[in-house]
């Protein structure tokens, strides 16, 4: 009973391919159930035959019967069942991942996602392919609209996966993989890296916030107008200690491109790519010892900064919206 309830409870939630929130995820879930039923039928057939042969009719069978059993159960049956499942799976494909040539996706909203070590760089592109705005570890998208993701990585392979919205796609250095996803239900979902990429592979998640169209437009406008220039003390320390060499905060002199863009950081649900809840304490912890929270991260430790400075910077970052 416990196992059953544990198994069923893991089927729903913000990161489950069996709790679809988009057309592609629905196809994936349907395929899973069809495969499950097909697999169960084969299992019942095999175990039933075994039971029959060892418990019901235990006497030896003729060579002729044995030959028929091998032909039907060992060749014809599997070819028929596996052939049917394969045909069904291949039949689903064009619908799930319609093939479009690069440049032919006209009209779709474009989001460029870069797999970094170990976080996600997210850039919203305008119609001409220019960068409209950049954020990290969060994807905000409108409900009911196909969004085109173009995926790339500077160094190692990752895999971009939002189980609630669709299948995964590899993120490969040196090439751009494209994938269009649509969300049919507003809500907050969770995406992950699904390809082992290094020490913090498992600490590389992101939030997907699907908003109604008006709320999305409002978010976009608010985000385009975001300005981190208030909060003088914290910003001054942030710049003085060199944080701006790696991080950008819109409206300030901080325009580093190496690390995550921190504009409106306070509005994100989590920090360190889905690793910690977004609190001032956690931001301070990360500044002091990023390696402890995220092994292999490129950001150096700032444990040598005066304690008060770290707190002031963390308070400033938490206040950015
Ligand atoms: Cu990135 Cu695993």
mmCIF file of C-alpha atoms and ligand atoms in Angstrom:
data_model
loop_
_atom_site.group_PDB
_atom_site.id
_atom_site.type_symbol
_atom_site.label_atom_id
_atom_site.label_comp_id
_atom_site.label_asym_id
_atom_site.label_seq_id
_atom_site.Cartn_x
_atom_site.Cartn_y
_atom_site.Cartn_z
ATOM 1 C CA UNK A 1 0.000 0.000 0.000
ATOM 2 C CA UNK A 2 2.792 2.379 0.955
ATOM 3 C CA UNK A 3 4.664 1.547 -2.250
ATOM 4 C CA UNK A 4 1.532 2.091 -4.306
ATOM 5 C CA UNK A 5 0.800 5.493 -2.779
ATOM 6 C CA UNK A 6 4.477 6.474 -3.096
ATOM 7 C CA UNK A 7 4.426 5.426 -6.754
ATOM 8 C CA UNK A 8 1.217 7.319 -7.513
ATOM 9 C CA UNK A 9 2.157 10.492 -5.632
ATOM 10 C CA UNK A 10 5.321 10.775 -7.722
ATOM 11 C CA UNK A 11 3.169 10.960 -10.874
ATOM 12 C CA UNK A 12 1.810 14.442 -10.198
ATOM 13 C CA UNK A 13 3.496 17.721 -9.440
ATOM 14 C CA UNK A 14 5.646 20.382 -11.040
ATOM 15 C CA UNK A 15 8.222 18.037 -12.501
ATOM 16 C CA UNK A 16 6.396 15.006 -13.812
ATOM 17 C CA UNK A 17 6.051 13.749 -17.363
ATOM 18 C CA UNK A 18 2.870 11.985 -16.200
ATOM 19 C CA UNK A 19 1.207 15.242 -15.180
ATOM 20 C CA UNK A 20 1.322 16.962 -18.583
ATOM 21 C CA UNK A 21 0.747 20.710 -18.986
ATOM 22 C CA UNK A 22 1.308 20.912 -22.735
ATOM 23 C CA UNK A 23 0.427 19.055 -25.953
ATOM 24 C CA UNK A 24 3.852 17.449 -26.386
ATOM 25 C CA UNK A 25 3.921 16.230 -22.768
ATOM 26 C CA UNK A 26 0.434 14.803 -23.276
ATOM 27 C CA UNK A 27 1.721 12.746 -26.218
ATOM 28 C CA UNK A 28 4.674 11.547 -24.140
ATOM 29 C CA UNK A 29 2.347 10.527 -21.288
ATOM 30 C CA UNK A 30 -0.011 8.718 -23.695
ATOM 31 C CA UNK A 31 2.935 6.887 -25.250
ATOM 32 C CA UNK A 32 4.045 5.848 -21.753
ATOM 33 C CA UNK A 33 0.630 4.398 -20.892
ATOM 34 C CA UNK A 34 0.344 2.567 -24.228
ATOM 35 C CA UNK A 35 3.837 1.083 -23.707
ATOM 36 C CA UNK A 36 2.897 0.201 -20.130
ATOM 37 C CA UNK A 37 -0.229 -1.673 -21.250
ATOM 38 C CA UNK A 38 1.712 -3.370 -24.075
ATOM 39 C CA UNK A 39 4.479 -4.403 -21.661
ATOM 40 C CA UNK A 40 1.944 -5.616 -19.110
ATOM 41 C CA UNK A 41 0.196 -7.772 -21.765
ATOM 42 C CA UNK A 42 3.524 -9.405 -22.694
ATOM 43 C CA UNK A 43 4.342 -9.998 -19.020
ATOM 44 C CA UNK A 44 0.941 -11.589 -18.346
ATOM 45 C CA UNK A 45 1.388 -13.792 -21.437
ATOM 46 C CA UNK A 46 4.879 -14.972 -20.445
ATOM 47 C CA UNK A 47 4.053 -15.588 -16.780
ATOM 48 C CA UNK A 48 0.730 -17.222 -17.732
ATOM 49 C CA UNK A 49 2.473 -19.617 -20.112
ATOM 50 C CA UNK A 50 5.092 -20.388 -17.480
ATOM 51 C CA UNK A 51 2.379 -21.096 -14.914
ATOM 52 C CA UNK A 52 0.499 -23.303 -17.374
ATOM 53 C CA UNK A 53 3.600 -25.298 -18.265
ATOM 54 C CA UNK A 54 4.806 -25.836 -14.693
ATOM 55 C CA UNK A 55 1.571 -26.076 -12.698
ATOM 56 C CA UNK A 56 -1.339 -26.985 -14.984
ATOM 57 C CA UNK A 57 0.043 -29.411 -17.600
ATOM 58 C CA UNK A 58 3.305 -30.758 -16.269
ATOM 59 C CA UNK A 59 3.770 -33.682 -18.650
ATOM 60 C CA UNK A 60 6.231 -33.318 -21.558
ATOM 61 C CA UNK A 61 4.860 -31.886 -24.805
ATOM 62 C CA UNK A 62 5.449 -33.250 -28.282
ATOM 63 C CA UNK A 63 8.176 -31.790 -30.511
ATOM 64 C CA UNK A 64 5.444 -30.517 -32.794
ATOM 65 C CA UNK A 65 3.716 -28.507 -29.997
ATOM 66 C CA UNK A 66 7.085 -27.155 -28.834
ATOM 67 C CA UNK A 67 7.830 -26.020 -32.370
ATOM 68 C CA UNK A 68 4.518 -24.164 -32.616
ATOM 69 C CA UNK A 69 5.052 -22.499 -29.222
ATOM 70 C CA UNK A 70 8.496 -21.255 -30.273
ATOM 71 C CA UNK A 71 7.195 -19.999 -33.612
ATOM 72 C CA UNK A 72 4.135 -18.213 -32.201
ATOM 73 C CA UNK A 73 5.445 -16.944 -28.854
ATOM 74 C CA UNK A 74 9.076 -16.468 -29.831
ATOM 75 C CA UNK A 75 8.712 -14.945 -33.295
ATOM 76 C CA UNK A 76 5.200 -14.051 -34.504
ATOM 77 C CA UNK A 77 3.913 -12.626 -31.187
ATOM 78 C CA UNK A 78 6.913 -10.365 -30.408
ATOM 79 C CA UNK A 79 7.123 -9.127 -34.008
ATOM 80 C CA UNK A 80 3.441 -8.242 -33.949
ATOM 81 C CA UNK A 81 3.405 -6.564 -30.497
ATOM 82 C CA UNK A 82 6.757 -4.738 -30.802
ATOM 83 C CA UNK A 83 5.953 -3.772 -34.392
ATOM 84 C CA UNK A 84 2.636 -2.260 -33.286
ATOM 85 C CA UNK A 85 4.247 -0.315 -30.415
ATOM 86 C CA UNK A 86 7.045 0.942 -32.671
ATOM 87 C CA UNK A 87 4.615 2.001 -35.373
ATOM 88 C CA UNK A 88 2.538 3.894 -32.834
ATOM 89 C CA UNK A 89 5.636 5.635 -31.374
ATOM 90 C CA UNK A 90 6.943 6.647 -34.803
ATOM 91 C CA UNK A 91 3.466 7.814 -35.814
ATOM 92 C CA UNK A 92 3.465 10.219 -32.810
ATOM 93 C CA UNK A 93 6.819 11.789 -33.694
ATOM 94 C CA UNK A 94 5.955 14.318 -36.432
ATOM 95 C CA UNK A 95 3.266 15.746 -34.183
ATOM 96 C CA UNK A 96 5.602 16.035 -31.174
ATOM 97 C CA UNK A 97 8.606 17.502 -32.949
ATOM 98 C CA UNK A 98 7.451 19.005 -36.243
ATOM 99 C CA UNK A 99 10.509 19.482 -38.407
ATOM 100 C CA UNK A 100 11.224 23.065 -39.350
ATOM 101 C CA UNK A 101 14.275 24.319 -41.182
ATOM 102 C CA UNK A 102 16.332 26.957 -39.350
ATOM 103 C CA UNK A 103 14.867 30.356 -40.191
ATOM 104 C CA UNK A 104 11.472 28.910 -41.045
ATOM 105 C CA UNK A 105 10.011 29.239 -37.572
ATOM 106 C CA UNK A 106 8.862 32.776 -38.357
ATOM 107 C CA UNK A 107 6.488 34.339 -35.911
ATOM 108 C CA UNK A 108 7.364 32.204 -32.903
ATOM 109 C CA UNK A 109 8.673 33.862 -29.782
ATOM 110 C CA UNK A 110 12.320 32.890 -29.427
ATOM 111 C CA UNK A 111 14.196 32.088 -26.252
ATOM 112 C CA UNK A 112 17.859 31.170 -26.418
ATOM 113 C CA UNK A 113 19.034 28.860 -23.649
ATOM 114 C CA UNK A 114 22.719 28.239 -22.965
ATOM 115 C CA UNK A 115 23.866 25.403 -20.717
ATOM 116 C CA UNK A 116 26.643 26.803 -18.525
ATOM 117 C CA UNK A 117 28.568 25.126 -15.677
ATOM 118 C CA UNK A 118 26.238 24.714 -13.810
ATOM 119 C CA UNK A 119 23.371 27.030 -14.609
ATOM 120 C CA UNK A 120 21.160 28.162 -17.479
ATOM 121 C CA UNK A 121 21.630 31.416 -19.361
ATOM 122 C CA UNK A 122 18.253 32.494 -20.742
ATOM 123 C CA UNK A 123 17.947 35.182 -23.413
ATOM 124 C CA UNK A 124 14.742 36.498 -24.924
ATOM 125 C CA UNK A 125 15.280 37.411 -28.549
ATOM 126 C CA UNK A 126 13.430 40.010 -30.580
ATOM 127 C CA UNK A 127 12.051 39.406 -34.077
ATOM 128 C CA UNK A 128 15.422 40.151 -35.706
ATOM 129 C CA UNK A 129 17.348 37.811 -33.401
ATOM 130 C CA UNK A 130 18.771 40.554 -31.139
ATOM 131 C CA UNK A 131 18.834 40.071 -27.370
ATOM 132 C CA UNK A 132 15.812 41.690 -25.759
ATOM 133 C CA UNK A 133 16.696 40.731 -22.217
ATOM 134 C CA UNK A 134 18.761 38.190 -20.347
ATOM 135 C CA UNK A 135 18.028 36.258 -17.197
ATOM 136 C CA UNK A 136 19.190 33.014 -15.618
ATOM 137 C CA UNK A 137 17.647 29.803 -14.353
ATOM 138 C CA UNK A 138 14.093 30.952 -14.976
ATOM 139 C CA UNK A 139 11.890 30.802 -18.032
ATOM 140 C CA UNK A 140 8.759 32.901 -18.048
ATOM 141 C CA UNK A 141 6.445 32.060 -20.945
ATOM 142 C CA UNK A 142 2.883 32.800 -22.005
ATOM 143 C CA UNK A 143 0.230 30.087 -21.894
ATOM 144 C CA UNK A 144 -1.171 28.696 -25.162
ATOM 145 C CA UNK A 145 1.671 29.957 -27.356
ATOM 146 C CA UNK A 146 4.363 27.896 -29.047
ATOM 147 C CA UNK A 147 7.760 29.180 -27.941
ATOM 148 C CA UNK A 148 10.887 28.329 -29.876
ATOM 149 C CA UNK A 149 13.892 27.399 -27.749
ATOM 150 C CA UNK A 150 17.320 27.454 -29.338
ATOM 151 C CA UNK A 151 19.764 25.493 -27.238
ATOM 152 C CA UNK A 152 23.547 25.745 -27.140
ATOM 153 C CA UNK A 153 26.476 25.274 -24.778
ATOM 154 C CA UNK A 154 30.001 26.713 -24.661
ATOM 155 C CA UNK A 155 31.841 23.693 -23.248
ATOM 156 C CA UNK A 156 30.110 20.433 -22.295
ATOM 157 C CA UNK A 157 26.895 18.620 -23.233
ATOM 158 C CA UNK A 158 23.750 19.171 -21.174
ATOM 159 C CA UNK A 159 20.154 18.174 -21.774
ATOM 160 C CA UNK A 160 17.259 20.597 -21.480
ATOM 161 C CA UNK A 161 14.150 19.036 -20.005
ATOM 162 C CA UNK A 162 10.843 20.415 -18.758
ATOM 163 C CA UNK A 163 8.952 17.177 -18.000
ATOM 164 C CA UNK A 164 5.586 18.944 -17.630
ATOM 165 C CA UNK A 165 5.847 20.477 -21.110
ATOM 166 C CA UNK A 166 7.597 17.904 -23.293
ATOM 167 C CA UNK A 167 10.507 15.645 -24.047
ATOM 168 C CA UNK A 168 14.171 16.486 -23.505
ATOM 169 C CA UNK A 169 16.668 17.777 -26.009
ATOM 170 C CA UNK A 170 20.452 17.673 -25.873
ATOM 171 C CA UNK A 171 22.377 20.914 -25.549
ATOM 172 C CA UNK A 172 25.548 20.404 -27.553
ATOM 173 C CA UNK A 173 28.617 22.656 -27.893
ATOM 174 C CA UNK A 174 29.162 23.869 -31.430
ATOM 175 C CA UNK A 175 25.608 23.522 -32.619
ATOM 176 C CA UNK A 176 22.182 24.996 -32.024
ATOM 177 C CA UNK A 177 19.323 22.608 -31.360
ATOM 178 C CA UNK A 178 15.847 23.977 -31.803
ATOM 179 C CA UNK A 179 12.715 22.849 -30.056
ATOM 180 C CA UNK A 180 9.271 24.446 -29.855
ATOM 181 C CA UNK A 181 7.223 23.903 -26.704
ATOM 182 C CA UNK A 182 3.772 25.008 -25.725
ATOM 183 C CA UNK A 183 2.177 25.165 -22.295
ATOM 184 C CA UNK A 184 -1.573 24.653 -22.151
ATOM 185 C CA UNK A 185 -1.942 25.307 -18.417
ATOM 186 C CA UNK A 186 -0.650 28.319 -16.498
ATOM 187 C CA UNK A 187 1.452 27.405 -13.472
ATOM 188 C CA UNK A 188 4.940 26.964 -12.128
ATOM 189 C CA UNK A 189 6.918 23.978 -13.373
ATOM 190 C CA UNK A 190 10.447 22.756 -12.880
ATOM 191 C CA UNK A 191 13.038 21.960 -15.497
ATOM 192 C CA UNK A 192 16.284 20.068 -15.056
ATOM 193 C CA UNK A 193 19.497 19.103 -16.778
ATOM 194 C CA UNK A 194 19.078 15.521 -17.951
ATOM 195 C CA UNK A 195 22.587 14.725 -19.167
ATOM 196 C CA UNK A 196 25.525 14.202 -16.819
ATOM 197 C CA UNK A 197 27.680 17.308 -17.252
ATOM 198 C CA UNK A 198 29.959 17.420 -14.221
ATOM 199 C CA UNK A 199 30.114 17.678 -10.440
ATOM 200 C CA UNK A 200 26.957 19.781 -10.097
ATOM 201 C CA UNK A 201 24.872 18.145 -12.817
ATOM 202 C CA UNK A 202 22.153 17.405 -10.265
ATOM 203 C CA UNK A 203 22.230 21.035 -9.064
ATOM 204 C CA UNK A 204 21.260 22.520 -12.392
ATOM 205 C CA UNK A 205 17.515 23.108 -12.362
ATOM 206 C CA UNK A 206 15.362 26.002 -13.450
ATOM 207 C CA UNK A 207 11.890 27.377 -12.923
ATOM 208 C CA UNK A 208 9.311 27.595 -15.689
ATOM 209 C CA UNK A 209 6.623 30.133 -14.922
ATOM 210 C CA UNK A 210 3.726 29.928 -17.378
ATOM 211 C CA UNK A 211 1.614 33.099 -17.247
ATOM 212 C CA UNK A 212 -1.618 34.263 -18.870
ATOM 213 C CA UNK A 213 -0.927 36.490 -21.874
ATOM 214 C CA UNK A 214 -1.566 39.810 -20.075
ATOM 215 C CA UNK A 215 0.490 38.787 -17.060
ATOM 216 C CA UNK A 216 3.304 37.760 -19.387
ATOM 217 C CA UNK A 217 3.252 41.114 -21.191
ATOM 218 C CA UNK A 218 3.242 42.885 -17.830
ATOM 219 C CA UNK A 219 6.224 40.798 -16.707
ATOM 220 C CA UNK A 220 8.067 41.577 -19.933
ATOM 221 C CA UNK A 221 7.511 45.318 -19.567
ATOM 222 C CA UNK A 222 8.470 45.261 -15.900
ATOM 223 C CA UNK A 223 11.569 43.236 -16.651
ATOM 224 C CA UNK A 224 12.625 45.508 -19.531
ATOM 225 C CA UNK A 225 12.303 48.503 -17.195
ATOM 226 C CA UNK A 226 14.153 46.828 -14.290
ATOM 227 C CA UNK A 227 16.722 49.132 -12.793
ATOM 228 C CA UNK A 228 19.094 48.122 -9.992
ATOM 229 C CA UNK A 229 20.497 51.582 -9.351
ATOM 230 C CA UNK A 230 18.680 52.166 -6.055
ATOM 231 C CA UNK A 231 20.078 50.590 -2.888
ATOM 232 C CA UNK A 232 23.262 52.648 -3.000
ATOM 233 C CA UNK A 233 25.202 50.900 -0.201
ATOM 234 C CA UNK A 234 24.805 47.413 -1.543
ATOM 235 C CA UNK A 235 25.402 48.417 -5.134
ATOM 236 C CA UNK A 236 28.533 50.362 -4.156
ATOM 237 C CA UNK A 237 29.988 47.315 -2.366
ATOM 238 C CA UNK A 238 28.906 45.010 -5.228
ATOM 239 C CA UNK A 239 30.861 47.164 -7.684
ATOM 240 C CA UNK A 240 33.827 47.829 -5.364
ATOM 241 C CA UNK A 241 34.415 44.116 -4.717
ATOM 242 C CA UNK A 242 34.423 43.429 -8.450
ATOM 243 C CA UNK A 243 31.159 41.454 -8.720
ATOM 244 C CA UNK A 244 30.248 43.502 -11.797
ATOM 245 C CA UNK A 245 33.116 41.928 -13.745
ATOM 246 C CA UNK A 246 31.095 38.715 -14.030
ATOM 247 C CA UNK A 247 27.490 39.761 -13.376
ATOM 248 C CA UNK A 248 25.160 42.215 -15.073
ATOM 249 C CA UNK A 249 22.504 44.222 -13.245
ATOM 250 C CA UNK A 250 20.425 46.356 -15.595
ATOM 251 C CA UNK A 251 20.579 50.076 -14.888
ATOM 252 C CA UNK A 252 23.994 49.874 -13.184
ATOM 253 C CA UNK A 253 27.637 49.784 -14.241
ATOM 254 C CA UNK A 254 27.705 46.041 -13.560
ATOM 255 C CA UNK A 255 27.826 44.518 -17.034
ATOM 256 C CA UNK A 256 29.856 41.309 -16.692
ATOM 257 C CA UNK A 257 28.898 38.486 -19.036
ATOM 258 C CA UNK A 258 30.593 35.449 -17.474
ATOM 259 C CA UNK A 259 28.159 34.675 -14.668
ATOM 260 C CA UNK A 260 24.383 34.731 -14.388
ATOM 261 C CA UNK A 261 22.624 38.029 -15.061
ATOM 262 C CA UNK A 262 21.340 39.213 -11.673
ATOM 263 C CA UNK A 263 18.768 41.760 -12.841
ATOM 264 C CA UNK A 264 15.606 41.379 -10.738
ATOM 265 C CA UNK A 265 17.218 38.527 -8.799
ATOM 266 C CA UNK A 266 14.935 39.107 -5.816
ATOM 267 C CA UNK A 267 11.898 38.083 -7.874
ATOM 268 C CA UNK A 268 13.220 34.573 -8.597
ATOM 269 C CA UNK A 269 11.934 31.631 -6.629
ATOM 270 C CA UNK A 270 15.323 30.107 -6.007
ATOM 271 C CA UNK A 271 19.027 30.840 -6.375
ATOM 272 C CA UNK A 272 22.015 28.847 -7.597
ATOM 273 C CA UNK A 273 19.955 27.198 -10.381
ATOM 274 C CA UNK A 274 17.146 25.767 -8.291
ATOM 275 C CA UNK A 275 19.484 24.696 -5.492
ATOM 276 C CA UNK A 276 18.437 26.986 -2.620
ATOM 277 C CA UNK A 277 15.330 28.996 -1.697
ATOM 278 C CA UNK A 278 15.855 32.659 -2.577
ATOM 279 C CA UNK A 279 16.522 34.228 0.833
ATOM 280 C CA UNK A 280 18.996 36.878 1.898
ATOM 281 C CA UNK A 281 20.776 34.328 4.104
ATOM 282 C CA UNK A 282 21.200 31.892 1.225
ATOM 283 C CA UNK A 283 22.511 34.613 -1.096
ATOM 284 C CA UNK A 284 25.075 35.553 1.571
ATOM 285 C CA UNK A 285 26.022 31.886 2.006
ATOM 286 C CA UNK A 286 26.537 31.514 -1.720
ATOM 287 C CA UNK A 287 28.738 34.627 -1.928
ATOM 288 C CA UNK A 288 30.930 33.330 0.914
ATOM 289 C CA UNK A 289 31.343 29.754 -0.292
ATOM 290 C CA UNK A 290 29.807 28.932 -3.678
ATOM 291 C CA UNK A 291 31.951 25.793 -3.998
ATOM 292 C CA UNK A 292 30.363 24.327 -0.868
ATOM 293 C CA UNK A 293 26.858 24.747 -2.297
ATOM 294 C CA UNK A 294 27.695 23.964 -5.918
ATOM 295 C CA UNK A 295 30.856 21.886 -6.437
ATOM 296 C CA UNK A 296 32.742 22.788 -9.611
ATOM 297 C CA UNK A 297 31.136 26.234 -9.955
ATOM 298 C CA UNK A 298 33.325 28.836 -11.687
ATOM 299 C CA UNK A 299 32.563 31.564 -9.127
ATOM 300 C CA UNK A 300 35.386 31.991 -6.593
ATOM 301 C CA UNK A 301 34.745 32.195 -2.850
ATOM 302 C CA UNK A 302 34.361 35.654 -1.331
ATOM 303 C CA UNK A 303 34.828 34.457 2.247
ATOM 304 C CA UNK A 304 37.553 37.095 2.724
ATOM 305 C CA UNK A 305 35.053 39.963 2.497
ATOM 306 C CA UNK A 306 34.008 41.617 5.784
ATOM 307 C CA UNK A 307 30.866 39.903 7.110
ATOM 308 C CA UNK A 308 28.897 43.178 7.034
ATOM 309 C CA UNK A 309 29.732 43.737 3.359
ATOM 310 C CA UNK A 310 28.430 40.295 2.388
ATOM 311 C CA UNK A 311 25.185 40.917 4.280
ATOM 312 C CA UNK A 312 24.726 44.335 2.668
ATOM 313 C CA UNK A 313 25.327 42.947 -0.834
ATOM 314 C CA UNK A 314 22.948 40.026 -0.165
ATOM 315 C CA UNK A 315 20.255 42.436 1.073
ATOM 316 C CA UNK A 316 20.722 44.576 -2.043
ATOM 317 C CA UNK A 317 20.478 41.559 -4.376
ATOM 318 C CA UNK A 318 17.414 40.185 -2.572
ATOM 319 C CA UNK A 319 15.769 43.603 -2.982
ATOM 320 C CA UNK A 320 16.197 43.689 -6.789
ATOM 321 C CA UNK A 321 12.877 43.315 -8.564
HETATM 322 CU CU1 LIG B 1 24.048 20.235 -17.119
HETATM 323 CU CU2 LIG B 1 23.813 17.994 -16.401
#
